[in-house]
CSV table of C-alpha atoms and ligand atoms in Angstrom, one decimal:
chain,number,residue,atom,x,y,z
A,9,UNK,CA,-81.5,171.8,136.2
A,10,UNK,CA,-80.9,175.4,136.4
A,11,UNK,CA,-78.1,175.6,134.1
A,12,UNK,CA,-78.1,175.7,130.0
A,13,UNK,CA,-77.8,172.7,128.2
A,14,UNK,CA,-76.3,172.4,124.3
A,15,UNK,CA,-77.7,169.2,122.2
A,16,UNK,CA,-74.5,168.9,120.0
A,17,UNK,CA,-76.0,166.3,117.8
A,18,UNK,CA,-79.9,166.2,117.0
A,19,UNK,CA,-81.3,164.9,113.7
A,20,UNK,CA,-84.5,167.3,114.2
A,21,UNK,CA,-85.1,167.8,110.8
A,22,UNK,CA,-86.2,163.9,110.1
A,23,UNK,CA,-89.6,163.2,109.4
A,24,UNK,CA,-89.8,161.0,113.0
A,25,UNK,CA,-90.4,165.4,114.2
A,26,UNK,CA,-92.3,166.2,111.4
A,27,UNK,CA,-95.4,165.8,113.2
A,28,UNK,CA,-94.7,168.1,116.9
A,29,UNK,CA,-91.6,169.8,116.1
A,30,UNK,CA,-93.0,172.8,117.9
A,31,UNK,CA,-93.4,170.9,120.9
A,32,UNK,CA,-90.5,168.9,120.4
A,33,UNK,CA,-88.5,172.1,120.8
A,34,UNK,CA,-90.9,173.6,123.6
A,35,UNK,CA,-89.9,170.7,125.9
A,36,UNK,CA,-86.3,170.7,125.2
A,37,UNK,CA,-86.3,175.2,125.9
A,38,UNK,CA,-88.0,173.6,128.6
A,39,UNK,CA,-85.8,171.6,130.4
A,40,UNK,CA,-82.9,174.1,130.0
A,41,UNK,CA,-81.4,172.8,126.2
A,42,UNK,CA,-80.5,176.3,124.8
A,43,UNK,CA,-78.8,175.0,121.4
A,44,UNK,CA,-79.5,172.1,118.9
A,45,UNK,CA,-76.8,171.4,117.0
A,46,UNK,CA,-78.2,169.8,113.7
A,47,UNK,CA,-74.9,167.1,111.4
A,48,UNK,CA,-76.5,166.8,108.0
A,49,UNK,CA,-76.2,163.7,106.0
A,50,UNK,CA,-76.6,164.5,102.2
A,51,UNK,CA,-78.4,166.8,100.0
A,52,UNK,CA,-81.7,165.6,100.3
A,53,UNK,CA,-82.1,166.8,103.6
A,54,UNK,CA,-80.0,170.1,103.7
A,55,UNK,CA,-83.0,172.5,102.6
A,56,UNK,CA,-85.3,170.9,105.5
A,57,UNK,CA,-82.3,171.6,108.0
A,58,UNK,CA,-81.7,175.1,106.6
A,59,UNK,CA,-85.7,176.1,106.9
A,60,UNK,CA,-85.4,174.9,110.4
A,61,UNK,CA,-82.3,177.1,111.2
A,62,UNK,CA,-84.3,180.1,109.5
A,63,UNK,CA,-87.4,179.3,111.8
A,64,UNK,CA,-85.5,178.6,115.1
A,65,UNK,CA,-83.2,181.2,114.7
A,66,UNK,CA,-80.4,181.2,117.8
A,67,UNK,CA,-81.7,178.0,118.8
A,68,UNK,CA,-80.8,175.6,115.5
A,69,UNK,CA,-77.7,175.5,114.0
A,70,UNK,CA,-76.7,173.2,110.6
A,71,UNK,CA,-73.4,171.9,110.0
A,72,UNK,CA,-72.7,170.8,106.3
A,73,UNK,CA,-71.5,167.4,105.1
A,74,UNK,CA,-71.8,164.2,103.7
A,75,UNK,CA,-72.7,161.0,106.2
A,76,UNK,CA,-70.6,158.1,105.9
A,77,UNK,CA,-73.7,155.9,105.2
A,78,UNK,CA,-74.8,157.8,102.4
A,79,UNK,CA,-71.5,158.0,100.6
A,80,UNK,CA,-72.4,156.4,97.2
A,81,UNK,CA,-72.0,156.0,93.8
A,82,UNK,CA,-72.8,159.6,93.5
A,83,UNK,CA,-70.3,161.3,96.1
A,84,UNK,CA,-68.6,162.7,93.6
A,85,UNK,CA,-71.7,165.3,93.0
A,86,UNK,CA,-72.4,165.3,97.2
A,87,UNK,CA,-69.3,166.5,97.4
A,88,UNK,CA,-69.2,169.1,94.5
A,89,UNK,CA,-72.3,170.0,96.2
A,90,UNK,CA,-71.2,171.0,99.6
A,91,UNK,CA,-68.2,173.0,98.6
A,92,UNK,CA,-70.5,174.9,95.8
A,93,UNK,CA,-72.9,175.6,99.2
A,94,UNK,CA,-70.6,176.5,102.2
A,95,UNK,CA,-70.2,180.0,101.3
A,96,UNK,CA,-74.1,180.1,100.5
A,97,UNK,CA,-75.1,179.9,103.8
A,98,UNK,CA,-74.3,179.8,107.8
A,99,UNK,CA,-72.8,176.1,108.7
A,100,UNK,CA,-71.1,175.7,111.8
A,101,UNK,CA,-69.5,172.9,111.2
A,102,UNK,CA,-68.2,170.2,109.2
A,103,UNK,CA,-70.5,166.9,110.0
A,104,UNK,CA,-71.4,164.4,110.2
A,105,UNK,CA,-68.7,162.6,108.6
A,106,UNK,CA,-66.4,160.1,109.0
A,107,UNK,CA,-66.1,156.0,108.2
A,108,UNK,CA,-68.8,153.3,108.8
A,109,UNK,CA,-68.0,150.0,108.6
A,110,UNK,CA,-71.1,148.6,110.5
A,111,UNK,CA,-73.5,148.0,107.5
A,112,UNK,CA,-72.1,148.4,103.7
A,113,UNK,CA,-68.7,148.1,102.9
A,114,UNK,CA,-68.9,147.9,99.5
A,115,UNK,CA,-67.8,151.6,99.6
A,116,UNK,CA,-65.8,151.7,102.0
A,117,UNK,CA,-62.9,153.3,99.8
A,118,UNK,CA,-65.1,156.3,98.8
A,119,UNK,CA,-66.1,156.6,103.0
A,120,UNK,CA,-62.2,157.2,103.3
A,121,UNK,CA,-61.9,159.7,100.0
A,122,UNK,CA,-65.4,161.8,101.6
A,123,UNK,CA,-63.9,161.7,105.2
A,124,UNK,CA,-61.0,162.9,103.8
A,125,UNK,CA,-61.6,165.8,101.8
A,126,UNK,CA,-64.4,167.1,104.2
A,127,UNK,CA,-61.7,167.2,106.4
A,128,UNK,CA,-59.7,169.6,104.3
A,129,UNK,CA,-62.4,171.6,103.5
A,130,UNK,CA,-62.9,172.1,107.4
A,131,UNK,CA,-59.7,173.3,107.5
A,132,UNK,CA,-59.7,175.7,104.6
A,133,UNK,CA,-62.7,177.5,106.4
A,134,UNK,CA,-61.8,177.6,109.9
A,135,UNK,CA,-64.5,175.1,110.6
A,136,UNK,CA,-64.7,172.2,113.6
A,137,UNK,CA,-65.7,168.5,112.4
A,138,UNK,CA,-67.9,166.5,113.5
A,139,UNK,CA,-67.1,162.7,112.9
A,140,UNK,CA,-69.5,159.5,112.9
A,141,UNK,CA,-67.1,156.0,113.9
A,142,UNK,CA,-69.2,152.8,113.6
A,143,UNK,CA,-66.7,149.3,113.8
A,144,UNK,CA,-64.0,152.0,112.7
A,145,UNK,CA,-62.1,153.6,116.1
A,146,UNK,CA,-59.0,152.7,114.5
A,147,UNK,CA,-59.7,153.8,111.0
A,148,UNK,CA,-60.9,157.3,111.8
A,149,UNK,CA,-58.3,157.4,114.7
A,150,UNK,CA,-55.8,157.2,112.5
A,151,UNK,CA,-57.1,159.6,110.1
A,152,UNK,CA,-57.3,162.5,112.6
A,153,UNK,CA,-53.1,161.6,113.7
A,154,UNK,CA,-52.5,162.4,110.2
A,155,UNK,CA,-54.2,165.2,109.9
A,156,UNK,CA,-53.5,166.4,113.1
A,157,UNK,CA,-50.4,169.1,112.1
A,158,UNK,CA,-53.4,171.0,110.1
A,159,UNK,CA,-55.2,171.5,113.4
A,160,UNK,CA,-58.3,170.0,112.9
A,161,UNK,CA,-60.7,170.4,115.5
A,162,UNK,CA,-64.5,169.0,116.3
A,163,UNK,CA,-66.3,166.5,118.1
A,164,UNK,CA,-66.2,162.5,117.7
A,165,UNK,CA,-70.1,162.0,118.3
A,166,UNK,CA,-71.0,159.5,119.9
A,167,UNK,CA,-68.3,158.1,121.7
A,168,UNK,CA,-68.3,154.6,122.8
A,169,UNK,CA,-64.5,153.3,122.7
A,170,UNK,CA,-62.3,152.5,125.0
A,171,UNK,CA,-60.1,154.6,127.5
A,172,UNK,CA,-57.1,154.1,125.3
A,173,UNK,CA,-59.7,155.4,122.1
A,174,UNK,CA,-60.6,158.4,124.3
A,175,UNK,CA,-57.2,159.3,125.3
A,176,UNK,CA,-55.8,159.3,121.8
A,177,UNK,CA,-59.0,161.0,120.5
A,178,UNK,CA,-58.3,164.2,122.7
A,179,UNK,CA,-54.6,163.5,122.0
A,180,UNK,CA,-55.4,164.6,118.7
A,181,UNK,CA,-57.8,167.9,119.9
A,182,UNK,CA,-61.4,166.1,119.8
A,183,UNK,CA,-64.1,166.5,122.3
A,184,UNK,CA,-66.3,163.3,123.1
A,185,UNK,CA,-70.0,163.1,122.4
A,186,UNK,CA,-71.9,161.3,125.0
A,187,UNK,CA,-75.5,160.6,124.4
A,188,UNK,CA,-77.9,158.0,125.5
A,189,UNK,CA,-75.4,155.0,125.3
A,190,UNK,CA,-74.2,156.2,128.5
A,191,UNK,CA,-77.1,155.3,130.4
A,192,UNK,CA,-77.3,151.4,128.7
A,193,UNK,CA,-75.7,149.0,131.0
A,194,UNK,CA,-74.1,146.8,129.3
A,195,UNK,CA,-72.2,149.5,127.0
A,196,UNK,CA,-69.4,149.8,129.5
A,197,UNK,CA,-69.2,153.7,128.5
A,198,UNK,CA,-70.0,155.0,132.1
A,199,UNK,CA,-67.1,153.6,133.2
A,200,UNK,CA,-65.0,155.0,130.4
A,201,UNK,CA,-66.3,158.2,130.8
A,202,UNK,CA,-65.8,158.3,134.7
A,203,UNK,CA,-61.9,158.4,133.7
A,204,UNK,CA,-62.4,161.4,131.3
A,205,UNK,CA,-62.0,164.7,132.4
A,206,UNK,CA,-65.0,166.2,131.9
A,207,UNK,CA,-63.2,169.5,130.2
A,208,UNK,CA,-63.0,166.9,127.0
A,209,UNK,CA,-66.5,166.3,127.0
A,210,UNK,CA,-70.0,167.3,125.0
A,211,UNK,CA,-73.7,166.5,125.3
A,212,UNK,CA,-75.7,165.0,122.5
A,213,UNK,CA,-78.8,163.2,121.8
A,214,UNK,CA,-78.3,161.6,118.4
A,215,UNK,CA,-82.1,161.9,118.4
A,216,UNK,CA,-84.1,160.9,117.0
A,217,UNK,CA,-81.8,157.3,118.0
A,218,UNK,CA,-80.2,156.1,120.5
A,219,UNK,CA,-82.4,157.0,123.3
A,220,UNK,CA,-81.3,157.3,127.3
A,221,UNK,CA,-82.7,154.9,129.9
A,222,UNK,CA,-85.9,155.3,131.1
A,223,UNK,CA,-87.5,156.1,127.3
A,224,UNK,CA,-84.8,153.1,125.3
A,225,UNK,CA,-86.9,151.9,122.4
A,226,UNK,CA,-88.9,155.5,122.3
A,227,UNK,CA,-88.2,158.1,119.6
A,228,UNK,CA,-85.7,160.4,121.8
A,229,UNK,CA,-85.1,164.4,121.6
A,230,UNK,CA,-83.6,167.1,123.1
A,231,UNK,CA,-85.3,167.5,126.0
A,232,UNK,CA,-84.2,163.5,127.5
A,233,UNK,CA,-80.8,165.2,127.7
A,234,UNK,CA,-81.1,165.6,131.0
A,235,UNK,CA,-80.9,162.0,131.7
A,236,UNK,CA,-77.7,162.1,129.9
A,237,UNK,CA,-76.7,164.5,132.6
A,238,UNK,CA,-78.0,162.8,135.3
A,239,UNK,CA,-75.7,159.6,134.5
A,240,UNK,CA,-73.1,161.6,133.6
A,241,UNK,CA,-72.8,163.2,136.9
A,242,UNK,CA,-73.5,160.0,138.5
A,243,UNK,CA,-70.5,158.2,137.5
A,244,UNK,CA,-68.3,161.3,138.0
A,245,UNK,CA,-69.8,162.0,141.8
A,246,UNK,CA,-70.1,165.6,141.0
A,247,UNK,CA,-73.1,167.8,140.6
A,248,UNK,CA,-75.4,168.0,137.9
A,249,UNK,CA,-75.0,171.9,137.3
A,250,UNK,CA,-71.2,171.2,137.0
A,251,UNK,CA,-71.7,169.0,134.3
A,252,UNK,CA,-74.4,171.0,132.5
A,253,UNK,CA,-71.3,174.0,133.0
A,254,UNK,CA,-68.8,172.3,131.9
A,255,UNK,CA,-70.4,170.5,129.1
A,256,UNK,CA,-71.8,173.4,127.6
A,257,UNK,CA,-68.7,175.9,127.9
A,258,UNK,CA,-67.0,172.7,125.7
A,259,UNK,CA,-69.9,173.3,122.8
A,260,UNK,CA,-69.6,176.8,122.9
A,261,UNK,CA,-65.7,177.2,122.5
A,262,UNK,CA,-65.9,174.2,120.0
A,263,UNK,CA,-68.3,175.9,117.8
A,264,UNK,CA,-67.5,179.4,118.2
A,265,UNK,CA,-70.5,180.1,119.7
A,266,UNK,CA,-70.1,183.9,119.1
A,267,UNK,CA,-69.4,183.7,115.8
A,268,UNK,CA,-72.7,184.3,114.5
B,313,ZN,ZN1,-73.7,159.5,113.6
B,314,ZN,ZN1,-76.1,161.6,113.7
């Protein structure tokens, strides 16, 4: 690969790196990944993510927001928390957050009330979204048509819908986060993704989950990115350096690269 790569969507502060961080982010320098892209997902872990942006300056970047999955009885003070904290420091976006319907849904109201106001707290500072759907599409779909008038911008991370999801999903101004889930076979998303323009779409690992084909079960990171790439251009029958072009123009203009 000679081209850059951007991991929109890496979890590296978790303690699965705790242990080779270093080399986790030697590899992925490595193998061309120029940017990691780091969605929090509540309080506990922002000062972690923010030490790693301080250490790995121009390589790690930290969004702010509350995760769908942790959206308890205490939102109320995660959510006092990140609008007392966005001015405190550099975030570059709004994420991850969104609606997940996959495990608990006994808060399932307060998912939509987090989802909601993160979203207008995006707007108010000018900052992209990046939103996590699990048995949701519709839900969070829906969401971003009504809000769509306030220009709301981001990424929908991992994106594993259907053609008609993907359409109204850029419809609305969204880029779509392809990861490893691309590369399982039975996830139908290479065939999805061979119908979308590549202009709509952005690389991610979700690491340290959701792991491309040949490593599936492993721990994944940054570096594996390129296997994401590989399938990617696969399915499209285009070269590998467009993709990593394309792709990565995408994550700059979506997170205002040159902002900081
Ligand atoms: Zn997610
Ligand atoms: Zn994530």
């Amino acid at each position: 690969m000679k081209k850059d790569l951007v991991d929109t969507h890496c979890h590296l502060y978790l303690e699965d790196f705790s242990g080779d961080l270093e080399e986790v982010i030697i590899r992925a320098l490595e193998e061309g990944v120029r940017r990691i892209y780091m969605p929090s997902i509540d309080s506990n872990h922002l000062q972690s993510m923010l030490d790693l942006q301080k250490t790995f300056n121009g390589t790690c970047y930290s969004m702010l927001g509350l995760h769908p999955c942790y959206v308890r009885e205490n939102y109320r003070e995660e959510l006092d928390l990140i609008k007392n904290t966005i001015e405190k420091d550099q975030f570059i976006a709004i994420g991850e957050i969104g609606l997940d319907y996959y495990w608990d849904r006994s808060f399932d109201e307060q998912q939509m009330i987090c989802f909601r106001e993160q979203i207008d707290l995006a707007v108010q500072y000018s900052l992209p979204i990046v939103i996590h759907s699990r048995s949701s599409m519709d839900a969070c779909i829906q969401v971003l048509q009504e809000k769509k008038s306030k220009s709301v911008r981001g990424i929908f991370h991992c994106f594993s819908g259907n053609l008609q999801n993907a359409n109204d999903i850029i419809e609305c101004g969204f880029l779509l986060g392809i990861g490893g889930v691309i590369t399982y076979k039975n996830s139908g998303l290479a065939a999805v993704v061979a119908d979308v323009p590549l202009d709509h779409l952005v690389l991610e690992t979700d690491a340290p989950y959701l792991t491309p084909v040949p490593f599936r079960g492993k721990r994944n990171e940054s570096s594996y990115l390129k296997y994401v790439v590989a399938k990617i251009a696969e399915v499209k029958n285009i070269s590998e350096d467009e993709v990593a072009e394309v792709t990565t123009a995408n994550a700059n203009r979506v997170f205002n690269y040159n902002r900081f």
